[in-house]
DNA sequence: CTGAAAGCGCTTACAG
DNA sequence: CTGAAAGCGCTTACAG
C-alpha cells in the first residue's frame, strides 16, 4: 500500500495542496463543489494524512500521558478505561506508564512521556510531595491529578471526598453499636491514605471516643499489607470489634487473617472496605464498602486536561471532588451483630 | 521554559547543527573533544530533542498500539503491564484502546492507532475471524497477537497452550474419580474458548467417556456468564459432579450460583478455573486453576513486534506457545472428595 | 474561495 | 571528523 501525500491528492483532484488541507481540516473557506471533488479523490485513493507530519507542524500530538502506580492494579485499570473512552471521544490517544509509587520511576515516566511528545499528563497516584510532578506544574505543563492530590494546591484535580467516605463508614459502625473500632489505613504520604485516616479520627472525636494508637496501623494498599496488620490487631489482648480498611484489598487481607485466626466476620470482627471493587459483592465476600466513581474520575480528568491543553492561559483551576457512597453488605450487617 | 533547538545548541557550542545531531544519536563519527563540548552545552541548556520532529523525519514514532478487549479487565491489565515494562526498556511508548470484543470497535481502534501514527500493533483479544486485523497483516503492517490467535496462521503470535491446559485439568478431575464432568466454556469464536473446549473433549475421549451435550455451555468469559450457566447445570436432573470453567471469572460466577442453590464446593460440585488470577488463592475462594504466564506473554509480544518493526522484510514468523500449569487448591481437592 | 511561499526541527546523503 | 544542502508532509500567514 503506497502512502499518498497531500500533493498526490491535489494533483489528482486538480487543485492546490492547500485546498486539500482545508478540506481535511473542515475549513469553511472551500466551495461545496471543490470540497466534494477533493473528498472523492481522498476516498478513492484511501488517503490518510500523516499523523507525524501533522503533529510536528502543529506542535500537538493529540497524545495524553497517563502515569499510574501500576496498570495491572484493577483500580487503576478502571480509571484508565474512563480516561481512554473520553480521550477517544475527544480525538486523543493515551499512553501509559507505571510508576510503582516510586519517585525515581515517576520521574522516569515523566521524562519518557516528554520524550514521546505528549500534550499533557494525568497522574493517578502521586504522593503528597512529588517533585517530578510539581516541577512539571511549575513549568506550566498541562497536568491533572486524579484520585490522589499533592499537598500544595495550585493545580487541577479530580478526587473522591475520602474524608467523608471514611467518616461516614465510621459513623455507620458507631451507629451499629461498635465502640472498639480500629483502622488499617493506607500510607498517609498519599492524600487518599491521609484523608481516610482523618475521617475515621474525626468520627471518633465527634462521638467523644478516645483514639487508641494501637488501633491504627498504616500499611500499603494491598491484601498483603492488610493481612499482616490484621494479624497484629487480632492478636491484641483487647481485640477491636470492627476494622475500617483503607481499601478493599486491605479488607481482603483481613479476611484471610481472620480465617487464619479462626475468627468470623462479622460475628467476631466487623469489616468495612473502601472502593467497592467488583469482588466486594461476591457471595463469599459480601464486604461493606465505600463506593467511589472511579470510571467517572478518569473521564472528568480528560475533559479537564483537554480544556487546559486547548485553551491557552487558563485563568482558573479545576477542582472536582466527588462524593462517595457507603454500600452496606453483611461484613458489618447489624442483624448479624446481635450475637 | 524556552524550547531550544538543535541550532541553538550548535551556535552555543560553536559547531554545526549536524554535529549536535550526531552527538545526540551516538554517531561515532565525532571526535571525543567535540562530543564533550557539545554534551556540556546540551546539559547546560537542558536541551531536549523535539520528539515530533524526529518522528516525522524518521517515519518512526517509537509508539506501539495495544488493542485489548477491555483495559479494566485484570487479565488485560496484567498483559499490559508486561507490555509496558518491556516497551519502556526498549525505548517505546504504548497507547491502548479497548475493543469490547466488537468488530466495529476493533476497526475504530485500528483506525485511531493508525491516525496516531503507531509503528506496530499488539492485539490481545481477537476473534478467530477479525477482518480489521487480517487486513492490517495483509498490508504488511507489523502486528503481533497475544493470548488469542486468528484461525488463519500467517502472522506472529504468543499464546498459552490452552488445549493442554484444559486437557490437563480434565485429566486431573478424572484421576480424582469424577465421571460427570461439565464444562462452562468461553465462546468458541475465540481461540481461547475453542482450544480449551477441545482439550476438555479430548480428555473425555481419551478416557472413553461419552460427551453429553447438556454438560457443555458456552458463555462469555465473565462471572455473570458463569452464574447463569451454572444455574442451568446445577438444576439438571443428573447434575454434574465437577465443572471445568473457561476462566476464573466464570468459576467465581459458579461459586455464587452454587451458594444460591445451597450446594457446597467441592463436596457437591468440584470446580476448576483457568488463569489463576490473584483471587483464586484467597482463603474464601481456594480455586484450583490453570496458571498461565500472562505478564510474560506481554513482554514477549513486545520483543517480537520491535524485532518486526526494526528489521525490514522479516522472512520468518514468531510463534510462541507457552505451557500452562495446574495449580491445585481445595475447590477440587481429592481429600475433600471422599465424602 | 484559492494558491504560492515559507518554515516547523530534525535526519539522510553527499562533499570535503 | 565536520558541514552545507535538501527535504520529510504538513500548516500558518499572506496575497490575490
XYZ file of C-alpha atoms (C1' of nucleotides) in Angstrom:
710
model
C 0.000 0.000 0.000
C 1.630 3.157 -1.246
C 1.446 6.145 1.051
C -0.137 9.152 -0.616
C 0.579 12.731 0.335
C -1.395 15.904 0.228
C 0.207 16.765 -3.104
C -0.781 13.450 -4.676
C -4.373 14.146 -3.787
C -4.085 17.737 -5.014
C -2.696 16.668 -8.366
C -5.369 14.002 -8.846
C -8.091 16.486 -7.941
C -6.621 19.306 -9.998
C -6.348 21.747 -7.070
C -3.552 23.056 -4.877
C -2.429 21.044 -1.874
C -3.642 23.897 0.326
C -7.189 23.287 -0.771
C -6.879 19.641 0.140
C -5.545 20.656 3.521
C -8.560 22.878 4.016
C -10.950 20.084 3.134
C -9.192 17.815 5.587
C -9.456 20.327 8.377
C -13.060 21.219 7.640
C -12.093 24.767 6.905
C -15.266 26.501 5.635
C -13.338 28.580 3.086
C -13.769 25.969 0.367
C -16.628 25.880 -2.116
C -19.028 22.979 -1.874
C -18.186 21.677 -5.345
C -14.434 21.785 -4.746
C -14.857 20.122 -1.397
C -16.872 17.347 -2.935
C -14.392 16.786 -5.736
C -11.470 16.632 -3.315
C -13.335 14.394 -0.886
C -13.993 11.966 -3.701
C -10.306 11.699 -4.578
C -9.383 11.256 -0.916
C -11.770 8.343 -0.626
C -10.673 6.797 -3.923
C -7.002 6.905 -3.048
C -7.659 5.915 0.544
C -5.510 8.850 1.539
C -4.690 9.202 5.238
C -2.932 12.338 6.475
C 0.473 11.687 8.025
C -0.051 11.925 11.765
C 3.626 12.554 12.454
C 3.916 15.432 9.993
C 0.799 16.985 11.404
C 1.991 16.625 14.994
C 5.295 18.165 14.022
C 3.902 21.266 12.400
C 1.049 21.877 14.834
C 3.159 21.166 17.938
C 0.323 18.973 19.094
C 0.421 15.194 19.125
C -3.121 14.535 20.358
C -1.359 12.307 22.854
C -2.112 12.219 26.569
C 0.293 10.724 29.095
C -1.146 8.662 31.931
C 1.041 7.825 34.913
C -0.479 5.252 37.255
C 1.044 3.378 40.177
C 0.510 0.091 38.377
C -1.701 -0.531 35.379
C -2.280 -4.121 36.493
C -3.992 -2.874 39.647
C -7.745 -3.059 38.878
C -8.413 0.331 40.431
C -6.016 1.997 38.009
C -7.242 -0.189 35.197
C -10.750 1.131 35.717
C -9.643 4.759 35.866
C -7.736 4.047 32.678
C -10.853 2.859 30.951
C -12.650 6.063 31.892
C -9.726 8.034 30.569
C -9.480 6.040 27.381
C -13.139 6.315 26.459
C -13.291 10.056 26.933
C -9.960 10.581 25.186
C -11.109 8.534 22.215
C -14.279 10.585 22.041
C -12.245 13.787 22.023
C -9.783 12.563 19.408
C -6.871 11.885 21.741
C -4.796 8.782 22.327
C -3.356 7.858 25.682
C -0.011 6.330 26.514
C 0.507 4.889 29.959
C 3.378 4.317 32.329
C 3.501 2.627 35.753
C 5.410 4.442 38.474
C 5.180 1.764 41.176
C 4.768 4.734 43.508
C 8.483 5.368 43.383
C 9.771 8.941 42.960
C 12.533 7.706 40.668
C 10.228 5.792 38.412
C 7.731 8.644 38.416
C 10.469 10.906 37.171
C 11.483 8.352 34.563
C 7.866 8.106 33.407
C 7.641 11.873 33.069
C 10.851 12.013 31.049
C 9.675 9.185 28.869
C 6.355 10.895 28.166
C 8.018 14.203 27.446
C 10.342 12.470 25.029
C 7.355 10.856 23.347
C 5.829 14.302 22.984
C 2.546 14.149 24.905
C 0.391 17.274 25.079
C -0.490 16.804 28.750
C -0.247 14.331 31.620
C -2.640 12.719 34.068
C -1.387 11.214 37.336
C -3.457 8.837 39.438
C -1.078 8.033 42.240
C 1.088 10.939 43.335
C 2.479 11.149 46.831
C 1.752 14.328 48.832
C 5.149 15.557 47.708
C 6.103 14.553 44.194
C 8.967 16.703 42.896
C 8.806 15.469 39.309
C 5.137 16.421 39.075
C 5.475 19.692 40.959
C 8.230 20.724 38.575
C 6.019 19.983 35.594
C 3.202 22.073 37.033
C 5.572 24.926 37.844
C 6.725 24.956 34.232
C 3.147 25.383 33.113
C 2.880 21.980 31.502
C -0.743 20.734 31.381
C -1.237 18.377 34.333
C -4.301 16.902 36.012
C -4.227 14.790 39.155
C -6.799 12.068 39.684
C -7.573 10.104 42.817
C -4.644 11.476 44.817
C -3.554 15.071 45.131
C -0.445 16.926 46.150
C -0.196 18.775 49.449
C 0.269 22.033 47.560
C -2.954 23.152 45.952
C -2.326 25.082 42.771
C -3.222 22.630 40.024
C -6.183 20.775 38.591
C -7.519 17.650 40.230
C -10.483 15.325 40.437
C -10.722 13.231 43.550
C -13.158 11.474 45.830
C -14.103 13.035 49.138
C -12.071 10.466 51.028
C -12.511 12.177 54.360
C -16.282 11.994 54.033
C -16.089 8.380 52.887
C -14.363 7.065 55.954
C -16.190 9.484 58.249
C -19.475 8.018 57.035
C -18.196 4.462 57.312
C -17.005 5.002 60.874
C -20.303 6.664 61.805
C -22.070 3.617 60.437
C -20.069 1.319 62.699
C -20.742 3.570 65.680
C -24.454 3.538 64.961
C -24.401 -0.259 64.938
C -23.047 -0.080 68.452
C -19.399 -0.806 67.852
C -17.062 1.082 70.158
C -13.705 -0.576 69.654
C -13.059 0.412 66.079
C -9.623 0.007 64.531
C -8.354 1.284 61.233
C -5.878 -0.329 58.866
C -5.041 2.644 56.791
C -3.098 3.140 53.577
C 0.163 5.065 53.959
C -0.527 8.673 54.836
C 2.087 10.085 52.498
C -0.720 9.702 49.957
C -3.693 12.038 50.162
C -6.031 9.060 49.959
C -4.398 7.412 52.959
C -4.243 10.614 54.958
C -7.789 11.827 54.296
C -9.346 8.461 55.024
C -7.459 8.298 58.288
C -8.618 11.796 59.225
C -12.256 10.946 58.506
C -12.038 7.987 60.858
C -10.397 10.065 63.575
C -12.919 12.874 63.258
C -15.836 10.455 63.558
C -14.420 9.022 66.784
C -13.787 12.504 68.082
C -17.326 13.644 67.262
C -18.568 10.736 69.322
C -16.236 11.515 72.197
C -14.399 8.247 71.790
C -10.746 8.411 72.567
C -8.376 7.235 69.890
C -6.187 4.312 70.758
C -2.885 4.351 68.956
C -2.647 0.554 68.915
C -5.860 0.522 66.864
C -4.359 2.404 63.935
C -1.930 0.690 61.581
C -0.595 2.193 58.389
C 0.350 -0.131 55.587
C 0.363 -0.432 51.808
C -2.960 -0.508 49.952
C -2.706 -4.263 49.426
C -4.022 -7.590 50.646
C -0.575 -8.453 51.972
C -0.478 -5.233 53.960
C -3.964 -5.892 55.334
C -3.068 -9.451 56.211
C -0.025 -8.524 58.280
C -1.732 -5.604 60.000
C -4.778 -7.719 60.834
C -2.642 -10.439 62.379
C -1.291 -7.803 64.775
C -4.702 -6.305 65.544
C -6.434 -9.626 66.058
C -3.708 -10.757 68.436
C -4.249 -7.788 70.762
C -5.433 -8.523 74.281
C -8.226 -6.040 73.769
C -9.197 -7.003 70.258
C -11.131 -4.466 68.155
C -14.752 -5.323 67.358
C -14.612 -3.650 63.977
C -11.944 -2.725 61.437
C -12.183 0.022 58.872
C -9.827 -0.554 55.957
C -8.046 1.889 53.675
C -9.309 -0.031 50.666
C -10.941 -3.330 49.705
C -7.645 -5.115 49.156
C -6.639 -4.444 52.728
C -10.016 -5.823 53.776
C -9.478 -8.980 51.722
C -6.194 -9.461 53.553
C -8.027 -9.050 56.855
C -10.470 -11.769 55.813
C -7.580 -14.129 55.151
C -6.026 -13.268 58.524
C -9.341 -13.717 60.353
C -9.793 -17.136 58.788
C -6.263 -17.988 59.888
C -7.123 -16.992 63.465
C -10.396 -18.881 63.442
C -12.438 -15.693 63.679
C -15.651 -14.989 61.807
C -16.774 -11.845 60.060
C -18.900 -10.089 61.164
C -19.575 -12.181 64.286
C -16.115 -11.659 65.761
C -14.982 -8.617 63.808
C -16.987 -6.323 61.585
C -15.270 -5.109 58.444
C -15.572 -2.205 56.035
C -13.532 -1.656 52.905
C -13.112 1.249 50.524
C -13.633 1.398 46.715
C -16.393 -1.190 46.382
C -14.439 -3.263 43.880
C -16.177 -5.994 41.881
C -15.182 -8.628 44.368
C -16.804 -6.917 47.324
C -20.211 -8.069 46.084
C -19.269 -11.738 45.576
C -21.319 -14.224 47.605
C -18.292 -15.422 49.544
C -17.094 -11.908 50.357
C -20.057 -9.609 50.966
C -17.932 -6.708 52.020
C -19.467 -3.419 53.118
C -17.502 -0.781 51.298
C -17.323 2.875 50.373
C -18.092 3.189 46.699
C -16.477 5.886 44.617
C -16.925 6.794 40.982
C -13.666 5.503 39.578
C -14.538 5.430 35.901
C -16.052 8.913 36.102
C -12.945 10.349 37.741
C -10.940 9.268 34.719
C -13.478 10.635 32.326
C -13.610 14.032 34.022
C -9.831 14.221 34.180
C -9.660 14.003 30.402
C -12.176 16.788 29.945
C -10.105 18.982 32.224
C -6.781 18.224 30.604
C -8.091 18.754 27.094
C -9.568 22.056 28.226
C -6.186 23.001 29.659
C -4.349 21.972 26.514
C -6.632 23.638 24.022
C -7.246 26.950 25.732
C -4.079 28.833 26.417
C -3.528 30.805 29.610
C -6.251 29.167 31.595
C -7.010 31.595 34.401
C -8.915 29.284 36.682
C -8.412 25.923 38.306
C -10.450 22.788 38.027
C -11.047 21.168 41.381
C -13.557 18.376 41.332
C -14.456 16.471 44.478
C -16.899 13.607 44.042
C -18.970 12.232 46.872
C -18.595 8.580 47.840
C -21.422 6.299 48.927
C -21.496 3.585 51.582
C -22.654 0.220 50.238
C -23.825 -1.961 53.111
C -23.303 -5.716 52.964
C -23.036 -8.477 55.533
C -19.452 -7.909 56.624
C -20.883 -5.473 59.154
C -24.635 -6.043 58.896
C -26.356 -5.094 62.149
C -28.673 -8.088 62.047
C -25.630 -10.265 62.366
C -24.162 -8.137 65.084
C -26.866 -9.118 67.546
C -24.978 -12.117 68.813
C 10.876 27.277 29.859
C 12.061 28.183 26.405
C 12.357 25.354 23.955
C 15.825 25.096 22.421
C 16.536 23.620 19.020
C 19.442 21.796 17.533
C 20.667 25.088 16.048
C 20.621 26.868 19.404
C 22.869 24.198 20.814
C 25.091 24.299 17.731
C 25.536 28.042 17.980
C 26.315 27.923 21.696
C 28.828 25.139 21.143
C 30.361 26.715 18.054
C 29.709 23.742 15.773
C 27.221 22.914 13.040
C 23.825 21.535 13.945
C 24.766 18.308 12.181
C 27.472 17.685 14.718
C 24.984 18.128 17.518
C 22.675 15.698 15.805
C 25.494 13.184 15.636
C 26.243 13.561 19.323
C 22.578 13.053 20.127
C 22.396 9.886 18.075
C 25.671 8.489 19.411
C 27.145 8.546 15.952
C 30.818 7.552 16.371
C 31.957 9.964 13.669
C 32.540 12.778 16.169
C 35.815 13.485 17.942
C 35.888 12.971 21.676
C 36.638 16.621 22.414
C 33.837 17.915 20.195
C 31.433 15.402 21.680
C 32.315 16.507 25.173
C 31.950 20.190 24.341
C 28.561 19.650 22.746
C 27.374 17.381 25.529
C 28.200 20.104 28.015
C 26.097 22.698 26.199
C 23.216 20.241 25.908
C 23.239 19.691 29.646
C 23.611 23.392 30.430
C 20.719 24.414 28.247
C 18.658 21.424 29.282
C 18.075 20.783 25.615
C 15.594 18.034 24.720
C 15.245 16.950 21.099
C 11.770 17.503 19.652
C 10.114 14.102 19.606
C 7.585 15.131 16.991
C 10.175 16.446 14.542
C 12.199 13.324 14.951
C 9.205 11.048 14.472
C 8.293 12.992 11.356
C 11.621 12.736 9.642
C 12.466 9.166 10.659
C 8.960 7.857 9.953
C 9.113 6.153 13.318
C 7.195 7.291 16.361
C 8.519 4.743 18.860
C 4.857 4.203 19.587
C 3.206 0.802 19.932
C -0.552 0.335 19.706
C -2.204 -2.087 22.106
C -5.756 -3.229 21.429
C -7.332 -5.136 24.317
C -10.911 -6.232 24.863
C -11.126 -4.043 27.951
C -8.257 -2.480 29.835
C -10.255 -2.611 33.077
C -10.307 -6.406 32.885
C -7.470 -7.556 35.203
C -6.251 -10.148 32.723
C -5.657 -7.491 30.093
C -4.302 -5.124 32.705
C -1.621 -7.646 33.584
C -0.679 -8.305 29.967
C -0.484 -4.537 29.594
C 1.988 -4.286 32.418
C 4.208 -6.879 30.778
C 3.974 -4.952 27.538
C 4.640 -1.612 29.168
C 7.727 -2.730 31.061
C 9.381 -4.291 28.055
C 8.413 -1.386 25.798
C 9.874 1.100 28.256
C 13.066 -0.903 28.375
C 13.284 -0.840 24.589
C 12.524 2.853 24.314
C 8.948 2.550 23.105
C 5.721 4.006 24.460
C 2.423 2.209 24.261
C -1.020 3.601 23.591
C -4.015 1.444 24.348
C -7.548 1.072 23.103
C -10.394 -1.185 24.274
C -12.328 -3.026 21.590
C -15.011 -4.579 23.813
C -14.600 -7.572 21.522
C -16.706 -5.844 18.898
C -15.596 -5.926 15.243
C -16.723 -2.325 14.784
C -14.833 -1.031 17.764
C -11.788 -3.092 16.828
C -11.816 -1.398 13.460
C -12.246 2.001 15.097
C -9.293 1.254 17.403
C -7.126 0.309 14.445
C -8.052 3.495 12.588
C -7.393 5.545 15.678
C -3.969 3.999 16.171
C -3.071 4.414 12.528
C -4.067 8.048 12.743
C -1.916 8.465 15.823
C 0.980 7.015 13.888
C 1.993 3.879 15.781
C 4.853 1.759 14.436
C 3.131 -1.541 15.161
C 0.132 -3.062 16.946
C -0.455 -5.760 19.522
C -3.863 -7.391 19.919
C -4.849 -9.432 22.972
C -8.414 -10.345 22.154
C -9.059 -11.041 18.500
C -11.858 -13.298 17.397
C -10.979 -16.243 15.133
C -12.005 -14.018 12.221
C -11.125 -10.366 12.662
C -11.252 -8.551 9.310
C -9.692 -5.310 10.571
C -6.659 -7.189 11.874
C -6.377 -9.547 8.921
C -6.345 -6.540 6.593
C -3.535 -4.965 8.584
C -1.466 -8.134 8.400
C -2.123 -8.485 4.688
C -0.833 -4.956 4.146
C 2.412 -5.897 5.871
C 1.848 -3.700 8.898
C 3.708 -5.001 11.975
C 1.218 -6.960 14.075
C 1.579 -9.404 16.958
C -1.274 -11.330 18.526
C -1.196 -12.210 22.196
C -3.415 -14.601 24.115
C -5.837 -15.214 21.260
C -4.988 -16.019 17.658
C -6.732 -15.870 14.330
C -7.886 -19.008 12.542
C -5.552 -18.204 9.676
C -1.928 -18.790 10.622
C 0.410 -16.431 8.804
C 1.360 -13.894 11.449
C 3.236 -13.596 14.733
C 1.677 -14.672 17.980
C 2.398 -15.596 21.569
C -0.227 -17.655 23.293
C -0.760 -20.187 26.042
C -1.260 -23.835 25.152
C -4.918 -23.634 26.034
C -5.683 -27.086 24.731
C -3.089 -28.596 27.037
C -4.324 -26.513 29.958
C -7.855 -27.792 29.920
C -6.770 -31.277 28.870
C -4.602 -31.452 31.998
C -7.340 -30.006 34.181
C -9.885 -32.524 32.919
C -7.421 -35.380 33.379
C -6.942 -34.228 36.947
C -10.673 -34.432 37.620
C -10.835 -37.872 36.025
C -7.979 -39.086 38.184
C -9.835 -37.900 41.268
C -12.650 -40.200 40.232
C -15.080 -37.692 38.767
C -17.012 -39.031 35.795
C -19.771 -36.479 35.286
C -17.701 -33.519 34.253
C -19.294 -30.463 32.713
C -17.645 -27.508 31.072
C -18.726 -23.874 31.093
C -16.664 -22.628 28.242
C -15.879 -19.186 26.859
C -17.335 -18.508 23.435
C -15.639 -20.627 20.809
C -15.334 -17.847 18.258
C -12.219 -17.014 20.261
C -9.214 -19.311 20.022
C -9.001 -19.410 23.816
C -12.597 -20.580 24.127
C -12.287 -23.094 21.315
C -8.964 -24.646 22.349
C -9.979 -25.016 25.980
C -13.170 -26.730 24.910
C -11.225 -29.082 22.649
C -8.817 -30.007 25.446
C -11.724 -30.976 27.645
C -13.353 -33.020 24.891
C -10.126 -34.813 24.038
C -9.542 -35.767 27.676
C -13.000 -37.300 27.913
C -12.478 -39.105 24.633
C -9.110 -40.484 25.729
C -10.870 -41.937 28.747
C -13.681 -43.391 26.673
C -16.251 -41.190 28.339
C -19.047 -40.099 26.100
C -19.674 -36.403 25.837
C -23.039 -35.179 26.984
C -24.182 -32.101 25.128
C -26.158 -30.824 28.110
C -22.875 -30.698 30.033
C -21.294 -28.112 27.775
C -22.407 -24.490 27.888
C -20.749 -21.656 26.028
C -20.911 -18.202 27.527
C -18.933 -15.010 27.921
C -15.696 -15.078 29.927
C -17.400 -13.413 32.903
C -18.842 -14.083 36.341
C -22.296 -13.237 35.043
C -21.918 -15.774 32.250
C -20.698 -18.396 34.708
C -23.533 -17.648 37.103
C -26.277 -18.157 34.523
C -24.694 -21.248 33.031
C -24.161 -22.786 36.457
C -27.787 -22.235 37.422
C -28.766 -24.304 34.387
C -26.202 -27.044 35.054
C -26.965 -27.331 38.753
C -30.676 -27.628 38.040
C -30.205 -30.664 35.808
C -31.764 -33.920 36.947
C -28.419 -35.603 36.522
C -26.229 -32.896 37.990
C -22.524 -32.866 37.090
C -20.088 -33.705 39.874
C -17.451 -31.349 38.573
C -17.326 -28.241 36.390
C -14.370 -27.049 34.363
C -14.566 -23.340 33.629
C -13.267 -21.322 30.696
C -11.659 -18.893 33.125
C -11.641 -17.926 36.791
C -14.382 -15.351 36.417
C -16.746 -17.989 35.137
C -15.754 -20.089 38.157
C -16.495 -17.210 40.526
C -19.949 -16.972 38.987
C -20.391 -20.705 39.550
C -19.499 -20.226 43.219
C -22.205 -17.595 43.553
C -24.716 -19.858 41.822
C -23.776 -22.845 43.998
C -24.256 -20.783 47.130
C -27.630 -19.699 45.792
C -28.601 -23.342 45.305
C -27.333 -24.379 48.717
C -24.572 -26.506 47.242
C -21.020 -26.742 48.562
C -17.758 -26.753 46.689
C -16.107 -29.229 46.398
C -18.442 -31.508 48.378
C -21.344 -31.201 45.934
C -19.519 -29.929 42.867
C -15.805 -29.735 42.205
C -14.583 -26.688 40.358
C -11.600 -25.717 38.235
C -10.913 -22.305 36.752
C -8.424 -21.002 34.216
C -5.846 -18.173 34.541
C -5.069 -18.479 38.252
C -5.964 -14.857 38.949
C -4.997 -13.264 42.267
C -8.355 -14.041 43.774
C -8.129 -17.765 43.160
C -5.710 -18.061 46.084
C -7.815 -16.094 48.621
C -8.824 -18.046 51.716
C -12.508 -17.818 50.903
C -12.076 -18.922 47.307
C -9.327 -21.549 47.067
C -9.932 -22.233 43.432
C -7.940 -24.853 41.562
C -6.923 -23.167 38.356
C -4.751 -23.402 35.276
C -1.995 -20.840 35.601
C -0.577 -19.144 32.559
C 2.227 -16.651 32.208
C 0.227 -13.532 31.491
C 2.876 -10.912 32.195
C 5.440 -12.843 30.181
C 3.147 -13.102 27.177
C 3.013 -9.324 27.047
C 6.725 -8.995 27.450
C 7.492 -11.458 24.675
C 4.982 -9.798 22.361
C 6.915 -6.547 22.603
C 10.201 -8.217 21.762
C 8.592 -9.729 18.699
C 6.938 -6.558 17.489
C 10.062 -4.466 17.938
C 12.001 -7.093 16.018
C 9.398 -6.903 13.278
C 9.469 -3.110 13.193
C 13.205 -2.666 13.227
C 14.261 -5.359 10.793
C 12.690 -4.939 7.411
C 11.469 -7.891 5.377
C 11.370 -10.376 8.177
C 11.466 -13.759 6.482
C 10.285 -15.868 9.361
C 7.394 -15.964 11.775
C 7.376 -15.796 15.517
C 5.072 -18.381 17.049
C 5.414 -18.718 20.779
C 3.297 -21.183 22.722
C 3.774 -21.167 26.479
C 2.884 -24.106 28.665
C 0.301 -23.635 31.419
C 0.451 -25.236 34.844
C -2.316 -26.651 37.010
C -2.426 -25.129 40.489
C -4.325 -27.412 42.829
C -6.418 -25.931 45.634
C -9.391 -27.085 47.638
C -12.117 -26.397 45.104
C -11.431 -29.894 43.788
C -9.087 -31.361 46.389
C -9.353 -35.146 46.446
C -9.195 -35.332 50.231
C -12.459 -33.438 50.293
C -13.943 -35.596 47.592
C -14.051 -38.619 49.835
C -17.460 -37.819 51.207
C -12.893 30.973 -2.344
C -7.955 29.568 -3.921
C -2.883 29.373 -4.259
C 2.401 30.332 -3.947
C 5.696 30.889 -0.326
C 7.953 29.827 3.811
C 9.034 27.052 7.563
C 8.347 23.674 11.645
C 13.257 20.801 13.727
C 15.108 17.253 12.687
C 17.910 13.407 9.553
C 19.787 11.445 5.205
C 23.063 11.717 1.704
C 26.703 13.882 -0.171
C 31.047 16.756 -0.109
C 35.266 17.952 1.724
C 35.923 14.014 11.618
C 32.804 18.096 10.093
C 29.492 20.907 7.401
C 26.215 22.948 3.622
C 22.246 21.372 1.166
C 17.899 19.316 0.632
C 13.726 17.528 2.170
C 10.264 14.830 5.191
C 4.402 16.325 4.711
C 2.041 19.106 6.627
C 0.041 24.164 8.342
C 0.272 29.224 9.069
C 0.185 33.637 7.148
C -0.165 36.314 3.407
C -1.735 37.562 -1.412
C -4.999 37.737 -4.812
